[in-house]
CSV table of C-alpha atoms in Angstrom, one decimal:
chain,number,residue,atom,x,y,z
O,1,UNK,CA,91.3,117.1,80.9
O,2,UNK,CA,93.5,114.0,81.8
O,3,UNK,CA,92.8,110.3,82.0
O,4,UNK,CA,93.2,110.7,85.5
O,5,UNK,CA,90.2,113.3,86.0
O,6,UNK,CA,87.9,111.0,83.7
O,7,UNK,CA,88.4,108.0,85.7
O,8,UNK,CA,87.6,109.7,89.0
O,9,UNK,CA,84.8,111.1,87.3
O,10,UNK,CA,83.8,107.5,86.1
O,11,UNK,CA,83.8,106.0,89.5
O,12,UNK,CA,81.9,108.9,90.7
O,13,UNK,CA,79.1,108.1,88.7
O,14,UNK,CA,79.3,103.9,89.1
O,15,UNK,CA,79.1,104.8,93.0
O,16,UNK,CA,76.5,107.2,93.1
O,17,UNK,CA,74.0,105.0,91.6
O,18,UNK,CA,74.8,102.1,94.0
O,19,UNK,CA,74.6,104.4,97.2
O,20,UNK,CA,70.9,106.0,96.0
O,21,UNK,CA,69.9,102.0,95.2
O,22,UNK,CA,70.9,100.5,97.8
O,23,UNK,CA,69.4,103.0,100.8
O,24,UNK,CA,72.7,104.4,101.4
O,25,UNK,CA,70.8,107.8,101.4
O,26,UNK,CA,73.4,110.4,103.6
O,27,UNK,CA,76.1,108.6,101.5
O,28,UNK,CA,74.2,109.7,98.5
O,29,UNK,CA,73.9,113.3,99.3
O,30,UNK,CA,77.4,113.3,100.4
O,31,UNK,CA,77.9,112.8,96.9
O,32,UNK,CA,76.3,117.1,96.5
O,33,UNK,CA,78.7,119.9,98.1
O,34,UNK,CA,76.9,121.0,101.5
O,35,UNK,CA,74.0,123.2,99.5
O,36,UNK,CA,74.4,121.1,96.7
O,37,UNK,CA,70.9,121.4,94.7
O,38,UNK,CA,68.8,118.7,92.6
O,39,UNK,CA,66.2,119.7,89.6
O,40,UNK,CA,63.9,117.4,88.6
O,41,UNK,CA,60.4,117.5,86.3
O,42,UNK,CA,60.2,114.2,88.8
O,43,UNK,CA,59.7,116.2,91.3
O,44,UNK,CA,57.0,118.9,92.7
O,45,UNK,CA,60.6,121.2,93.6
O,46,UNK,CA,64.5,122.0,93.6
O,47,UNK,CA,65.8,119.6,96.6
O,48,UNK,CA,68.5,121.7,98.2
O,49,UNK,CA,71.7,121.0,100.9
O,50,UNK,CA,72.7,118.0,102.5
O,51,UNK,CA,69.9,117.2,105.2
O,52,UNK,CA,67.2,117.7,102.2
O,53,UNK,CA,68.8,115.5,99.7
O,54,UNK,CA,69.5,112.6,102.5
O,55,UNK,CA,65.7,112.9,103.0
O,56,UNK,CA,65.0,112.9,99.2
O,57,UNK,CA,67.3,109.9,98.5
O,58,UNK,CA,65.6,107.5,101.7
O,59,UNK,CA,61.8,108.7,100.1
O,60,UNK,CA,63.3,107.0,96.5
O,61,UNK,CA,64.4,103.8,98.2
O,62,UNK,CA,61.3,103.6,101.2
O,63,UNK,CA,58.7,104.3,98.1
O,64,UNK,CA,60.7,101.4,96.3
O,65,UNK,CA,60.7,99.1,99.1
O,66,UNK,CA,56.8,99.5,99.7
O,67,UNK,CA,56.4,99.0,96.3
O,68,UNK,CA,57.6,95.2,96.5
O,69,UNK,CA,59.8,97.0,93.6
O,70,UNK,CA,64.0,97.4,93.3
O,71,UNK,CA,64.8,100.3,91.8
O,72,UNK,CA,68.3,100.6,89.6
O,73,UNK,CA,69.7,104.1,88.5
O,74,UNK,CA,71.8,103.0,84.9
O,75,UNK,CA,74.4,105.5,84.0
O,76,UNK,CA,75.9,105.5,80.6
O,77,UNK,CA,77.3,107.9,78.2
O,78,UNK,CA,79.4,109.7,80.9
O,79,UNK,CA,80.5,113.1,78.3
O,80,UNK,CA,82.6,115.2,80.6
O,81,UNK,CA,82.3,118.6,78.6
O,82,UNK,CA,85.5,120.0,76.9
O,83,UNK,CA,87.6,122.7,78.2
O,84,UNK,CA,86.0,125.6,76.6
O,85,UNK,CA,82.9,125.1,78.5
O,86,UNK,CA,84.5,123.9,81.8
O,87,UNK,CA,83.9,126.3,84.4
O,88,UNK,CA,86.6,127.5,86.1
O,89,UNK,CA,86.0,125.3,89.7
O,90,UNK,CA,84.6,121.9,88.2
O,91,UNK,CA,83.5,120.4,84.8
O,92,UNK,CA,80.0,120.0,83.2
O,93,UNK,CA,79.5,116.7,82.9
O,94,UNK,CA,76.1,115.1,80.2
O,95,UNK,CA,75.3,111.5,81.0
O,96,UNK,CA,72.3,108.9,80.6
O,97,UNK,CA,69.8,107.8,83.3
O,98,UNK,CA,67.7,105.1,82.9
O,99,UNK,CA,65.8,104.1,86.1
O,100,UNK,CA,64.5,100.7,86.2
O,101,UNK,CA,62.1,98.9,88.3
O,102,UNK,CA,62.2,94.9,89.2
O,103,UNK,CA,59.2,93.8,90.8
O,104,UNK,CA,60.2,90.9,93.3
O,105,UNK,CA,59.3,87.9,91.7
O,106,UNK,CA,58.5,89.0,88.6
O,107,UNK,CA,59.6,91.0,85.6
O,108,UNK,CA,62.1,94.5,84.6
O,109,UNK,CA,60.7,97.2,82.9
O,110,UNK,CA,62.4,100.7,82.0
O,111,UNK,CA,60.7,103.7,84.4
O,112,UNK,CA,61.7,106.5,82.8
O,113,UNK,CA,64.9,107.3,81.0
O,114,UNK,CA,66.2,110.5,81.2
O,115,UNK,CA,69.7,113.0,81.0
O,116,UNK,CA,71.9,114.2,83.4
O,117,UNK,CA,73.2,117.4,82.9
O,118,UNK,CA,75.6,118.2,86.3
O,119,UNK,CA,78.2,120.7,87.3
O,120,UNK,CA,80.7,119.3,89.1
O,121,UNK,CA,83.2,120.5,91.4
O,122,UNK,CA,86.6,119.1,92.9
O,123,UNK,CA,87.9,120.1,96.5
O,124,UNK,CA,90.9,118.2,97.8
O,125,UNK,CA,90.5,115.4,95.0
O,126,UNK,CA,86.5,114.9,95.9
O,127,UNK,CA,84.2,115.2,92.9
O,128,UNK,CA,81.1,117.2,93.6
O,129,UNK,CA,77.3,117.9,92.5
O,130,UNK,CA,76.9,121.3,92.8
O,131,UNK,CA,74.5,121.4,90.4
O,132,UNK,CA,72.3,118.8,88.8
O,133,UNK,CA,69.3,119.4,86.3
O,134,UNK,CA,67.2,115.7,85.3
O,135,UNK,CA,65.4,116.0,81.8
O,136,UNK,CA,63.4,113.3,81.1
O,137,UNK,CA,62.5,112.7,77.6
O,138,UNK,CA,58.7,112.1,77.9
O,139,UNK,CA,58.2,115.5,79.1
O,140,UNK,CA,58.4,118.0,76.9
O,141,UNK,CA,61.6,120.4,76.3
J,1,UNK,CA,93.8,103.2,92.6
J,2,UNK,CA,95.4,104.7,89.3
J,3,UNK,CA,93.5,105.5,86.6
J,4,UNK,CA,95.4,102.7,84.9
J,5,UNK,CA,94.2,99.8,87.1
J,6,UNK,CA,90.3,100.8,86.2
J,7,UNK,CA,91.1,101.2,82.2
J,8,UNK,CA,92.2,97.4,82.3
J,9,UNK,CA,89.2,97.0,85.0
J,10,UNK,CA,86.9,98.4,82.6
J,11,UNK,CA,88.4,96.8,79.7
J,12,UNK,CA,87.7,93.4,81.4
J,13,UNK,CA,84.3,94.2,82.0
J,14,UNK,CA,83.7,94.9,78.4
J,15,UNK,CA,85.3,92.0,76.8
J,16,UNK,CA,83.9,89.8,79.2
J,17,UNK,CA,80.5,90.2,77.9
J,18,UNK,CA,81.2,90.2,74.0
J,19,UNK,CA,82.9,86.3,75.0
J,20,UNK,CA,80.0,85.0,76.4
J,21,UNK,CA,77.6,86.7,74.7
J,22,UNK,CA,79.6,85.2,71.1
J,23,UNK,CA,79.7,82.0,72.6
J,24,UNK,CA,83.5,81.9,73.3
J,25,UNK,CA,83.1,79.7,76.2
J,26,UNK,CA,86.2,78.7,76.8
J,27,UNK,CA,88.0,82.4,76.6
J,28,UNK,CA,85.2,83.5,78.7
J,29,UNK,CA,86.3,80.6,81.4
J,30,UNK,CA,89.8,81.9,81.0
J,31,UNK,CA,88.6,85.9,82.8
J,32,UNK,CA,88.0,83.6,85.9
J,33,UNK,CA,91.0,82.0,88.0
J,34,UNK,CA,91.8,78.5,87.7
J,35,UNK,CA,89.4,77.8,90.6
J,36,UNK,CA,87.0,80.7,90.1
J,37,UNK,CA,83.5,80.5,91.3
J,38,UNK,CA,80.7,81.9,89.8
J,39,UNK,CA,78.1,82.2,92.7
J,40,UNK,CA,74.3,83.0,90.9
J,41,UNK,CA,70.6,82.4,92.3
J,42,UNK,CA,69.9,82.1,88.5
J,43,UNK,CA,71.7,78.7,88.8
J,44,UNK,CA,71.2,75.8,91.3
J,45,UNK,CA,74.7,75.3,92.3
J,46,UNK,CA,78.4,77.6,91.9
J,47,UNK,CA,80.3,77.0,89.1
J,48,UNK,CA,83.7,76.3,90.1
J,49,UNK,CA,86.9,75.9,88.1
J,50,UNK,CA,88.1,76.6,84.3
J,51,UNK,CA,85.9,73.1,82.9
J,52,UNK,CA,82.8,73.6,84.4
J,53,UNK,CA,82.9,77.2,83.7
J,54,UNK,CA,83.0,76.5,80.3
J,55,UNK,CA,80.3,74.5,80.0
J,56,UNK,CA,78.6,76.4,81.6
J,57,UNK,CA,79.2,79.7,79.5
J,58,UNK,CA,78.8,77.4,76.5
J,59,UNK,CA,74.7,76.2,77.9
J,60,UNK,CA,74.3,80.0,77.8
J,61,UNK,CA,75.0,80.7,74.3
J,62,UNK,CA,73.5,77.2,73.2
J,63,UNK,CA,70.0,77.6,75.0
J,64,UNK,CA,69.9,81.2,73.8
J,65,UNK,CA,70.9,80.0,70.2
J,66,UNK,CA,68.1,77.0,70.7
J,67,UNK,CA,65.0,79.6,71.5
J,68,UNK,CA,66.0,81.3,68.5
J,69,UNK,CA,67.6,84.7,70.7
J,70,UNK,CA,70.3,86.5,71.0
J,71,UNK,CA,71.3,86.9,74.8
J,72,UNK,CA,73.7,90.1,76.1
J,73,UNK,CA,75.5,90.9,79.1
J,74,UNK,CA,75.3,94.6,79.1
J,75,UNK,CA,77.1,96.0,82.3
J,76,UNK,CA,77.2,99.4,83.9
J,77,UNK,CA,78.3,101.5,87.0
J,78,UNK,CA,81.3,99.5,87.2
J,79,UNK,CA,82.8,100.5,90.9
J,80,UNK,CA,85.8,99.7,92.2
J,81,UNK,CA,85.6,99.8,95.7
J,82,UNK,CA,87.8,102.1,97.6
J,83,UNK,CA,91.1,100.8,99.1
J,84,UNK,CA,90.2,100.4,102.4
J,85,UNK,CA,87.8,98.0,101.8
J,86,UNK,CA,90.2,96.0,98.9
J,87,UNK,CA,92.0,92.8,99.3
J,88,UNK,CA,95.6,92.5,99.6
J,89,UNK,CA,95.5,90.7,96.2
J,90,UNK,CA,93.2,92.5,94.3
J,91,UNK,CA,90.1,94.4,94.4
J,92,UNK,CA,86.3,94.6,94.8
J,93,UNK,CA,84.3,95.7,92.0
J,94,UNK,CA,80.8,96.3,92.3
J,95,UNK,CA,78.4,96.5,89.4
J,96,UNK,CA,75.1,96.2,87.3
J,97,UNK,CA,74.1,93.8,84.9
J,98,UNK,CA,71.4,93.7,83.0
J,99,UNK,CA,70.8,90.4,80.5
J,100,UNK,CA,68.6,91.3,77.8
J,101,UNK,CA,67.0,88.5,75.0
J,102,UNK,CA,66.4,89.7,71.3
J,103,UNK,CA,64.0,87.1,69.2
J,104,UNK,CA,65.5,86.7,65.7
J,105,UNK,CA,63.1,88.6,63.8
J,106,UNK,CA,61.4,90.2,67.2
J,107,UNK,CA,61.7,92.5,69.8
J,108,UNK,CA,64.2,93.0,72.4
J,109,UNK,CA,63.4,92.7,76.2
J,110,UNK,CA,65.3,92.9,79.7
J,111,UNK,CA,65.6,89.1,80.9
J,112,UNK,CA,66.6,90.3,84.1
J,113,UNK,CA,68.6,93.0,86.7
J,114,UNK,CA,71.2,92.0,88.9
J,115,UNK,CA,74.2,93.2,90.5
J,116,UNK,CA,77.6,91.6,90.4
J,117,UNK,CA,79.9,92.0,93.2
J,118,UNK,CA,83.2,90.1,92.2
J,119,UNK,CA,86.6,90.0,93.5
J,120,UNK,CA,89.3,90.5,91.4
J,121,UNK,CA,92.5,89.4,91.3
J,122,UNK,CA,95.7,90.5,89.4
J,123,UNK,CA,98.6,88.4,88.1
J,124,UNK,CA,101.2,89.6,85.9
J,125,UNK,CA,98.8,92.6,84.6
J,126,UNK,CA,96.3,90.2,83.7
J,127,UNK,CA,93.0,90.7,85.8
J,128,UNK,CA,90.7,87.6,86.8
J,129,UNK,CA,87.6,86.8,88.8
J,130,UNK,CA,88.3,85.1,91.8
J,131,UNK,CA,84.5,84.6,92.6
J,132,UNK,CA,81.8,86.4,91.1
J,133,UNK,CA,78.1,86.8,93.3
J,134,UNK,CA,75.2,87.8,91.1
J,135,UNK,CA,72.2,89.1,93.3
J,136,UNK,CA,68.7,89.0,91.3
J,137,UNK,CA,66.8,92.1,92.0
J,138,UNK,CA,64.0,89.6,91.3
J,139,UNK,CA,64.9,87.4,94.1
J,140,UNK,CA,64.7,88.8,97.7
J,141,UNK,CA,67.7,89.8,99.2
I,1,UNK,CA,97.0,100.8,74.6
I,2,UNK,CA,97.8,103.2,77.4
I,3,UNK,CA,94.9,104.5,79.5
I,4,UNK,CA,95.0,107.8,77.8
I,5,UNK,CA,94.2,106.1,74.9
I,6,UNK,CA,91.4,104.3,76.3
I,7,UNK,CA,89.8,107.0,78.2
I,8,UNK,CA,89.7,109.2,74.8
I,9,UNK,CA,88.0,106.4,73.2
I,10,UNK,CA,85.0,106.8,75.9
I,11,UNK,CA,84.8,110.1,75.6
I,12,UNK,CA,84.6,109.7,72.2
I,13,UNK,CA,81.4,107.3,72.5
I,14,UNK,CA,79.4,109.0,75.0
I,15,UNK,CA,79.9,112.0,73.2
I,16,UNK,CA,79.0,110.6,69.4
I,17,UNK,CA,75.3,109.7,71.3
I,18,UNK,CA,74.5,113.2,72.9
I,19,UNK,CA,75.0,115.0,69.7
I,20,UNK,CA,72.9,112.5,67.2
I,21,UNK,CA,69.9,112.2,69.8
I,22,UNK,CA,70.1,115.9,70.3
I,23,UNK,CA,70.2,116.5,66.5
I,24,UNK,CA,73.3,117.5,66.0
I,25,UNK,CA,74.2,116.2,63.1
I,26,UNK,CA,76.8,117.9,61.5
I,27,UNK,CA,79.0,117.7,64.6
I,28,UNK,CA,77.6,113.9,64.7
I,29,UNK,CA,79.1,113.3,61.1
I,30,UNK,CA,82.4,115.2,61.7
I,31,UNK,CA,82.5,112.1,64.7
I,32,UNK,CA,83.7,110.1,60.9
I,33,UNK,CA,86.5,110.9,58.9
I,34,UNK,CA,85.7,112.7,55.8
I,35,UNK,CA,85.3,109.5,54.2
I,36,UNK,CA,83.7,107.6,56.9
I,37,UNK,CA,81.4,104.8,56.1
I,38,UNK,CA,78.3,103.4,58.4
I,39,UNK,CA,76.7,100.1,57.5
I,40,UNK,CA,73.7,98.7,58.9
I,41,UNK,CA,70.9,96.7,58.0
I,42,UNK,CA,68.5,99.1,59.1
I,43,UNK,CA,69.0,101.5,56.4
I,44,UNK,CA,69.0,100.2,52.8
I,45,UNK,CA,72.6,100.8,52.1
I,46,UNK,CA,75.9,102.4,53.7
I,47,UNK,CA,76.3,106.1,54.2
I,48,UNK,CA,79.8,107.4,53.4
I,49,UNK,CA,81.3,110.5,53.3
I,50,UNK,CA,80.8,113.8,55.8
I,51,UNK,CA,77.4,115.2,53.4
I,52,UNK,CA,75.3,112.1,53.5
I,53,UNK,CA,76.5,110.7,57.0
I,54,UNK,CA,74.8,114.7,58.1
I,55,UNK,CA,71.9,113.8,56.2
I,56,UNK,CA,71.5,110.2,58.0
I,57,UNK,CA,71.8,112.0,61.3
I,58,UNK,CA,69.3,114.8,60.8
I,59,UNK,CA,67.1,112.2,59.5
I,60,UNK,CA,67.3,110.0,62.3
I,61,UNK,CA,66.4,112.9,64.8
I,62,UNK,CA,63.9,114.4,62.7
I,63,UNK,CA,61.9,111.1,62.2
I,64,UNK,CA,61.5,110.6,65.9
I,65,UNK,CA,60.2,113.9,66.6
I,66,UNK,CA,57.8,113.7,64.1
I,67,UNK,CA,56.8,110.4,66.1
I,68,UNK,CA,56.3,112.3,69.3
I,69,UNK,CA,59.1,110.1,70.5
I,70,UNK,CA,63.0,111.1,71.7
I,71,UNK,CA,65.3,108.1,70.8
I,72,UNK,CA,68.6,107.7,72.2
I,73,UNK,CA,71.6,105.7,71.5
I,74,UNK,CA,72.9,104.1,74.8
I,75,UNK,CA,76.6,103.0,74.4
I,76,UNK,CA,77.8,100.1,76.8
I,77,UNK,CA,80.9,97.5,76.9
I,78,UNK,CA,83.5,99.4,74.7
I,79,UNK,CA,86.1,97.0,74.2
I,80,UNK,CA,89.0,98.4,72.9
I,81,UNK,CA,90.5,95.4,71.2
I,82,UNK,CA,94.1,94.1,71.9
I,83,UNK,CA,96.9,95.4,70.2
I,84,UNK,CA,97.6,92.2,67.6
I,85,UNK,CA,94.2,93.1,66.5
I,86,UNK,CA,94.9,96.5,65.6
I,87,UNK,CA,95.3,97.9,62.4
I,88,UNK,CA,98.5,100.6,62.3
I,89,UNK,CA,95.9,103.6,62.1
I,90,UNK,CA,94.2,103.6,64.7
I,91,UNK,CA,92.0,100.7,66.8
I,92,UNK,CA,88.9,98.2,66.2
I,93,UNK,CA,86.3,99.0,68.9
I,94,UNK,CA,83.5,96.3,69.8
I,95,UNK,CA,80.7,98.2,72.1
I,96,UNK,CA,77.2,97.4,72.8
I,97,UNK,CA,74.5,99.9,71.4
I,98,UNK,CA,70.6,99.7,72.3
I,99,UNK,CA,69.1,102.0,70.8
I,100,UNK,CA,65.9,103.3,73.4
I,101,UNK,CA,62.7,105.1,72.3
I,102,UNK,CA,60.5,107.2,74.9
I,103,UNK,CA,56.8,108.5,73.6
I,104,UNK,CA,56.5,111.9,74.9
I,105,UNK,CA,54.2,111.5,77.6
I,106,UNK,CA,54.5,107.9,77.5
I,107,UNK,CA,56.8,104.7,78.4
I,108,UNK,CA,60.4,103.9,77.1
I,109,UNK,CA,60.7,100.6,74.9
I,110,UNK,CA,63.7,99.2,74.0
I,111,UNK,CA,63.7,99.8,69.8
I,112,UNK,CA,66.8,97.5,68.9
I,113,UNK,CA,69.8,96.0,70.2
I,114,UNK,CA,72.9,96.0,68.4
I,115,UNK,CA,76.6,95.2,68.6
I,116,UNK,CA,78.8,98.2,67.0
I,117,UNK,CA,82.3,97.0,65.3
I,118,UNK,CA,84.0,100.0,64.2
I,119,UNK,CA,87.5,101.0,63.2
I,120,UNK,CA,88.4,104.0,64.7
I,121,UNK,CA,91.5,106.4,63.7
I,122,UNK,CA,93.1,108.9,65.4
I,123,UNK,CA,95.1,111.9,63.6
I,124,UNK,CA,96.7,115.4,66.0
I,125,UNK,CA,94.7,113.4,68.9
I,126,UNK,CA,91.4,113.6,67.5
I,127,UNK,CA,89.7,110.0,67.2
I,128,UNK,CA,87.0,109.3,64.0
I,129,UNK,CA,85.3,106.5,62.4
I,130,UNK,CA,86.7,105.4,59.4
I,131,UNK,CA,84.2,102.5,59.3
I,132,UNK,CA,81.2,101.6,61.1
I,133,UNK,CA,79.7,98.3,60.6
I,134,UNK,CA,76.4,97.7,62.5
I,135,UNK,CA,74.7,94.6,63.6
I,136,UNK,CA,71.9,94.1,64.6
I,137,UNK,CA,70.7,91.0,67.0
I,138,UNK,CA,67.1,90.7,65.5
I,139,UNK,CA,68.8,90.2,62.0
I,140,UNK,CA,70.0,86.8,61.0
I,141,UNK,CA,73.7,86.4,61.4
């Protein structure tokens, strides 16, 4: 792993929150290869390919929106996994999540806060989700 | 972009907060140009230039100091916008803030959450703010 | 500081957090140097050395589940400081650490915010804490 991959894999993750926050939704799941899939406890099910996860990522910002609410995904604690349990087309990547909710004109409070775990894969320099599994830490393991 | 340019990006970011936030007013004035604005609904006017900018980061740390709190800048998804959107004499960067107030002897809580979208400029490998915009997610759009 | 440098560090810092919140707290301690010391003024006195610095760790994890609560230490602004600062082994690392708990079932609270200082040393590319010194911003200076 080189400096080089990390930081691509840093601004990854600083973009993809602002695209999902700011409405950018087919920009968001341009950030998933085409069947690119999403696991949530969130979520009644797996959201799956492109044209799913656009629809998924407009539903978070249109619920916000009616909510009179802004919703922020925080990402911290980017780990990109070492070597030994890379798989051979990406990196396994463990990262916090903490979604927070503003209420226009009024105050911040933390939604939920939660782990990434994601498999990422690289095609002609562009970082990946293949694969991304959301465990939130007030449901149980 | 090389993945040296965002090391020193995000090693700006990170010192930039521990200034303020310590109440080094005047080293915190010095991240901005000599006739960088500071652009903030929080605040009734811009800040503009290196004296006024450090007054203004010293108010912070006072009126903190004065409620009897300690005030932090904590930032996050630091992106730095892609090149075709960048300025011949620098860059965009694009990124959360939150400020959160801890009462000496009491609980911690999130002030507010806002996003900073600054243009930075380099000179001589040393990075400053040009202008800094601070949107409230409290305040509407 | 190269970027190489830097990058390591971050790695080093968003890894340290998975593998205390996930109770892994021998790896956690081998994040120190066999003679690795941690001071903070939430525990009654510093923790030194690879046995007791495991202890801490499985301590810290097994007291929140016992609470019915995951807690997780959230790592932002690590500012690697500049190099007239640095002592010849290694670097001193300012970073911003809240530390978040999450009732399981329930809402996320912010437990304490805190400022790390820490003098990290590297040896055959491997980075450690020699010493940790923690401070908290609900305690008197």
């Amino acid at each position: 792993m080189d400096a080089s991959t990390i930081f691509h894999i840093h601004q990854f993750y600083a973009r993809q929150s602002h695209l999902i926050d700011s409405g950018r939704a087919e920009e968001w799941a341009g950030t998933f290869t085409a069947g690119g899939a999403f696991h949530s406890p969130t979520y009644p099910a797996p959201v799956v390919g492109s044209a799913d996860l656009t629809d998924f990522a407009a539903g978070f910002h249109r619920r916000a929106t009616e909510q009179g609410e802004v919703h922020r995904h925080v990402v911290t604690n980017v780990w990109v996994r070492p070597e030994e349990e890379t798989p051979a087309d990406g990196v396994i990547v463990e990262a916090y999540l903490q979604v927070l909710a503003t209420e226009v004109g009024g105050a911040t409070r933390i939604l939920r806060m939660t782990t990434l775990l994601d498999h990422l894969v690289v095609s002609e320099g562009r970082w990946s989700v293949a694969r991304r599994e959301v465990r939130r830490d007030d449901s149980p393991a």
